[in-house]
GROMACS .gro file of C-alpha atoms in nm:
model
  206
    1UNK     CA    1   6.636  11.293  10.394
    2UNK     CA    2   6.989  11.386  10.270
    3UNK     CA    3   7.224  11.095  10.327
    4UNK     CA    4   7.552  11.331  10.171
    5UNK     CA    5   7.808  11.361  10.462
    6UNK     CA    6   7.660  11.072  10.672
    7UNK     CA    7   7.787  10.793  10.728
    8UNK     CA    8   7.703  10.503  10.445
    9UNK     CA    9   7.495  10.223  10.655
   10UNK     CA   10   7.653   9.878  10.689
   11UNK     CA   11   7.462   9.632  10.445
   12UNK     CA   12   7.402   9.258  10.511
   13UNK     CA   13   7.227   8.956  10.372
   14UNK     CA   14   7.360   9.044   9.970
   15UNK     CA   15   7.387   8.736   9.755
   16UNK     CA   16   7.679   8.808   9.520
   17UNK     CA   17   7.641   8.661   9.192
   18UNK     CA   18   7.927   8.819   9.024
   19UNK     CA   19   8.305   8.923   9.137
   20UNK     CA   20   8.404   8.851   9.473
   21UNK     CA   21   8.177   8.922   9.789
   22UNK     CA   22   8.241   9.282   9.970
   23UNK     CA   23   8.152   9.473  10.322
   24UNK     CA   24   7.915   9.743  10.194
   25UNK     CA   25   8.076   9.983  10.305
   26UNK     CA   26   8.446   9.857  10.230
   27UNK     CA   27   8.690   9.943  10.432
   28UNK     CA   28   8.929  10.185  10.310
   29UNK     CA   29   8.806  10.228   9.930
   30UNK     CA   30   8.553  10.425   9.782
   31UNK     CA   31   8.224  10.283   9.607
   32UNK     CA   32   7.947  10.333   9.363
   33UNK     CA   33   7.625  10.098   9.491
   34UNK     CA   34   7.434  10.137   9.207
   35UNK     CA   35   7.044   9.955   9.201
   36UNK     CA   36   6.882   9.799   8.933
   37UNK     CA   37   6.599   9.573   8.789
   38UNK     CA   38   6.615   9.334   8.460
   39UNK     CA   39   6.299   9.476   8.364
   40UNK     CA   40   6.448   9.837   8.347
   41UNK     CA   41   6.597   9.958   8.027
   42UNK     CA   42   6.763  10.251   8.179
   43UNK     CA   43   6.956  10.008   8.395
   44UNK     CA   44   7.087   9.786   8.166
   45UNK     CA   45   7.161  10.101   7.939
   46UNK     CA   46   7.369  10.198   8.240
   47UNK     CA   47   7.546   9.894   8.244
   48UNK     CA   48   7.880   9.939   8.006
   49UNK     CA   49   7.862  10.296   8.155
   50UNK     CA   50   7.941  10.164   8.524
   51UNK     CA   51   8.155   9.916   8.383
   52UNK     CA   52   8.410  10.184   8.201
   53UNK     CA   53   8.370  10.375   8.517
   54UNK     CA   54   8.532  10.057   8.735
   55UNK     CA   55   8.784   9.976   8.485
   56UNK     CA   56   8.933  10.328   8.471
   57UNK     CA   57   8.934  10.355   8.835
   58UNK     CA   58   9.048  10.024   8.929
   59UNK     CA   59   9.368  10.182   8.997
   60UNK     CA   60   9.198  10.352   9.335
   61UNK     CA   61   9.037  10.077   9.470
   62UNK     CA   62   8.678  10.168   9.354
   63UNK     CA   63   8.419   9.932   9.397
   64UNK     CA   64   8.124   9.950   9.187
   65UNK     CA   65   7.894   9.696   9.304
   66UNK     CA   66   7.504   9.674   9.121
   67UNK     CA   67   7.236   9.556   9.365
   68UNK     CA   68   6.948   9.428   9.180
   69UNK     CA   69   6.644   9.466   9.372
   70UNK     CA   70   6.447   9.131   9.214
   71UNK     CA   71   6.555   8.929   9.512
   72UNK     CA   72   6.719   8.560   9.426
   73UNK     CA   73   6.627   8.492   9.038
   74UNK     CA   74   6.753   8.245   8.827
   75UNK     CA   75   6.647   8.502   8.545
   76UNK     CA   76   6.858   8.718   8.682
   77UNK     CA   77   7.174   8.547   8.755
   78UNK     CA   78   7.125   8.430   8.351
   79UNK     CA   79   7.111   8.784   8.278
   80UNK     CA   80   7.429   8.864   8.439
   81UNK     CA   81   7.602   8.601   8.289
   82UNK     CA   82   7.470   8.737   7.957
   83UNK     CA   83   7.599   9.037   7.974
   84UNK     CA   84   7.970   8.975   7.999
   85UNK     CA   85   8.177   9.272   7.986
   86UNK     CA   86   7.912   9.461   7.938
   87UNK     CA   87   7.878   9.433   8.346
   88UNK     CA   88   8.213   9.415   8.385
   89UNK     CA   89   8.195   9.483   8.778
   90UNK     CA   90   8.000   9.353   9.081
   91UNK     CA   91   7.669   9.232   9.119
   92UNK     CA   92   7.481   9.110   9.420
   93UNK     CA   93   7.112   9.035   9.503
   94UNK     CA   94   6.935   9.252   9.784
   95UNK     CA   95   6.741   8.920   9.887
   96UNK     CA   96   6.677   9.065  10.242
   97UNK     CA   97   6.590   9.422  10.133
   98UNK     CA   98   6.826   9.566  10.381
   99UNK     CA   99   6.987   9.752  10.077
  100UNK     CA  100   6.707   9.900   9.954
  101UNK     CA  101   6.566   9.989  10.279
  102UNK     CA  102   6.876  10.139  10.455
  103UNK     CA  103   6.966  10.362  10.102
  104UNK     CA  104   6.702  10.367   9.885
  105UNK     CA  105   6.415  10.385  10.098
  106UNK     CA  106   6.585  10.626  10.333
  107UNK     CA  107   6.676  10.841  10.102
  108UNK     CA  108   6.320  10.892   9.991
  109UNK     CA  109   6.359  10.703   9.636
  110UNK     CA  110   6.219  10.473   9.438
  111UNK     CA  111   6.299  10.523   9.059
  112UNK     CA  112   6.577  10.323   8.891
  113UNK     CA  113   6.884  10.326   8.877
  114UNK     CA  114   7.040  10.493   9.127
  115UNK     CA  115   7.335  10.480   9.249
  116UNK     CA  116   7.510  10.630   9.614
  117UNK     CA  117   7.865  10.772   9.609
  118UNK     CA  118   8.105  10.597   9.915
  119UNK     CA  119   8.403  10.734   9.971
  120UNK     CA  120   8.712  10.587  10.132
  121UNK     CA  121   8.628  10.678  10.496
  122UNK     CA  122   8.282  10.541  10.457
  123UNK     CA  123   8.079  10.849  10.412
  124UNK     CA  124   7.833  10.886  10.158
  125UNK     CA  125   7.939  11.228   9.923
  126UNK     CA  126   7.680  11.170   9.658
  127UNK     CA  127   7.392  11.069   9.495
  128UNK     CA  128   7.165  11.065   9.204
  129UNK     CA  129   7.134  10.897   8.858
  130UNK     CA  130   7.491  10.688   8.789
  131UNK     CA  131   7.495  10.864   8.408
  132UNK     CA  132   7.453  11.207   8.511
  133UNK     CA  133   7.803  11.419   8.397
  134UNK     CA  134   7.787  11.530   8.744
  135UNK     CA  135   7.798  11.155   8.904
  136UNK     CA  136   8.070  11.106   8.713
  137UNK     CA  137   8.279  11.395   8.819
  138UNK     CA  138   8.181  11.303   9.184
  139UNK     CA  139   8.340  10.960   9.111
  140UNK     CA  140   8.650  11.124   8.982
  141UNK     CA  141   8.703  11.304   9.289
  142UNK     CA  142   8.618  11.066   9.505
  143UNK     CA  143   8.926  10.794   9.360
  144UNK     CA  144   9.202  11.115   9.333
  145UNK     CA  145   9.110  11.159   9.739
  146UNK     CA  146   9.145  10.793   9.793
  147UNK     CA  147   9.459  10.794   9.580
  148UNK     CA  148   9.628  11.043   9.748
  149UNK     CA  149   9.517  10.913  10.112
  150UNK     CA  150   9.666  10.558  10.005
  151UNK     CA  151   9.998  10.765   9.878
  152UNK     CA  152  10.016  10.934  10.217
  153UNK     CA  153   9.954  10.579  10.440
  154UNK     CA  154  10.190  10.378  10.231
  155UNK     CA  155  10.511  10.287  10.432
  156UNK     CA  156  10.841  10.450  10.336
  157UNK     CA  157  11.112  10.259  10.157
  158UNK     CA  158  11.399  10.134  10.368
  159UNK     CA  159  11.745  10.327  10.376
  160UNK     CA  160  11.914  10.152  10.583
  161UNK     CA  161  12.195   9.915  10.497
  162UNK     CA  162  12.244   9.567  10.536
  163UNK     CA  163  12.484   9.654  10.814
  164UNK     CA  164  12.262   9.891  10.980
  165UNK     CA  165  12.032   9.668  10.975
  166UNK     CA  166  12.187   9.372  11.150
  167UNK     CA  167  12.244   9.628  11.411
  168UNK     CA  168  11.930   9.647  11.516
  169UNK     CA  169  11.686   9.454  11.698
  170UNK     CA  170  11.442   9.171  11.609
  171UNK     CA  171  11.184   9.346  11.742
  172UNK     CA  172  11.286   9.696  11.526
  173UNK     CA  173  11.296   9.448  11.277
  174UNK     CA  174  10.967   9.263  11.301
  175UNK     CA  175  10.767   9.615  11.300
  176UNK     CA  176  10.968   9.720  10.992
  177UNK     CA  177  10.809   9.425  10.789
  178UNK     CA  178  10.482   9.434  10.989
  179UNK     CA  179  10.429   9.765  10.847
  180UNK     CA  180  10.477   9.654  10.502
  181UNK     CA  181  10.214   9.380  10.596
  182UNK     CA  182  10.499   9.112  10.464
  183UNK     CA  183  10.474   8.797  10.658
  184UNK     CA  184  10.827   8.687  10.863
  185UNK     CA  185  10.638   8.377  11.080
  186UNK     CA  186  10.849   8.198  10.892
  187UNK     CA  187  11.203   8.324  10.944
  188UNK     CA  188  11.359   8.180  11.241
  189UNK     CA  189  11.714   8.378  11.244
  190UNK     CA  190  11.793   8.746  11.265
  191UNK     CA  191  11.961   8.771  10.929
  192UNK     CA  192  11.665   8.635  10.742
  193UNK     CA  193  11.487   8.921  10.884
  194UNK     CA  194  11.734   9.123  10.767
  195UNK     CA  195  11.768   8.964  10.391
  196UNK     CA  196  11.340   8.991  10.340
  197UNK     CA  197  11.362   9.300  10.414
  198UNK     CA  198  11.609   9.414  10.157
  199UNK     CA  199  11.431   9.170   9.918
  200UNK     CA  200  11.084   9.378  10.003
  201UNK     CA  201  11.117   9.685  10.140
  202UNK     CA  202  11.406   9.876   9.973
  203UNK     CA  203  11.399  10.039   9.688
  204UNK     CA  204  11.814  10.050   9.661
  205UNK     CA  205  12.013   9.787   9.610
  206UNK     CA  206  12.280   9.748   9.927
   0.00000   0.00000   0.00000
């Protein structure tokens, strides 16, 4: 079946063995899940490939995460350790199978590697072979939508001034910082409020 425009799956029971641990799919960012073996020389061929890809779109959140479909090795953990930079992104183990069985299986393939396109919302926009030109142009697209969605969400600088400010509420000034996600539990008096914000959340100087 064709898994482009659904939904990607949720995936449990990985056993990350390198970079931190991730919700597949991650909320908000897009993603390459790529799947691999130690025994396949295509995969580790792939393997500065997907990690030029993550390093030159760090910048939009991309996860690249490899799933090696061994289950829990010590051979393979050795591996990835070997490899240094040369796997310079995520790895996990699919110990339960639910990877492979939710994507690979249910997508009708079994040849290595392979890798699904995530975007930012979750839905799956491509798939195929992680070195094909036209994976990689997928990718691209992919991170410039994410960028640009991210540019759109992202709270506006305060113009207010310091006096304008102290005019207003607590409250009005407990949502400004809350929408900045910056932290005020600890600020007891109104003009703290007022001072973190200008510290945070202006881009002028008043």
């Amino acid at each position: 079946m064709s898994f482009v425009g659904q939904k990607c799956p949720q995936i449990e029971g990985l056993i990350f063995i390198k970079g931190d641990a991730v919700a597949i799919p991650p909320a908000g960012k897009p993603a390459v899940l790529e799947f691999w073996a130690s025994w396949c020389g295509p995969c580790r061929a792939a393997f500065p490939h997907l990690s030029d890809m993550a390093r030159k779109q760090k910048d939009s959140g991309l996860v690249v995460l490899g799933i090696n479909i061994e289950g829990d090795s010590p051979a393979v953990k050795k591996l990835v350790v070997d490899q240094g930079t040369r796997m310079d992104y995520t790895v996990a183990i699919d110990a339960g199978q639910q990877a492979s069985n939710k994507l690979m299986a249910a997508a009708g393939v079994s040849g290595i590697p392979f890798a699904f396109i995530v975007d930012s919302k979750g839905i799956i926009r491509h798939y195929g072979h992680p070195m094909d030109p036209k994976f990689g142009q997928m990718v691209s697209a992919v991170c410039s939508e994410a960028k640009v969605a991210a540019a759109a969400a992202a709270p506006k600088p305060v113009t207010q001034t310091k006096e304008e400010l102290a005019a207003m509420s607590v409250k009005e000034l407990k949502a400004i910082l809350d929408s900045w996600n910056i932290s005020f539990a600890d600020l007891n008096e109104k003009f703290l409020l007022v001072e973190r914000i200008l510290e945070r959340c202006c881009k002028n100087e008043n």
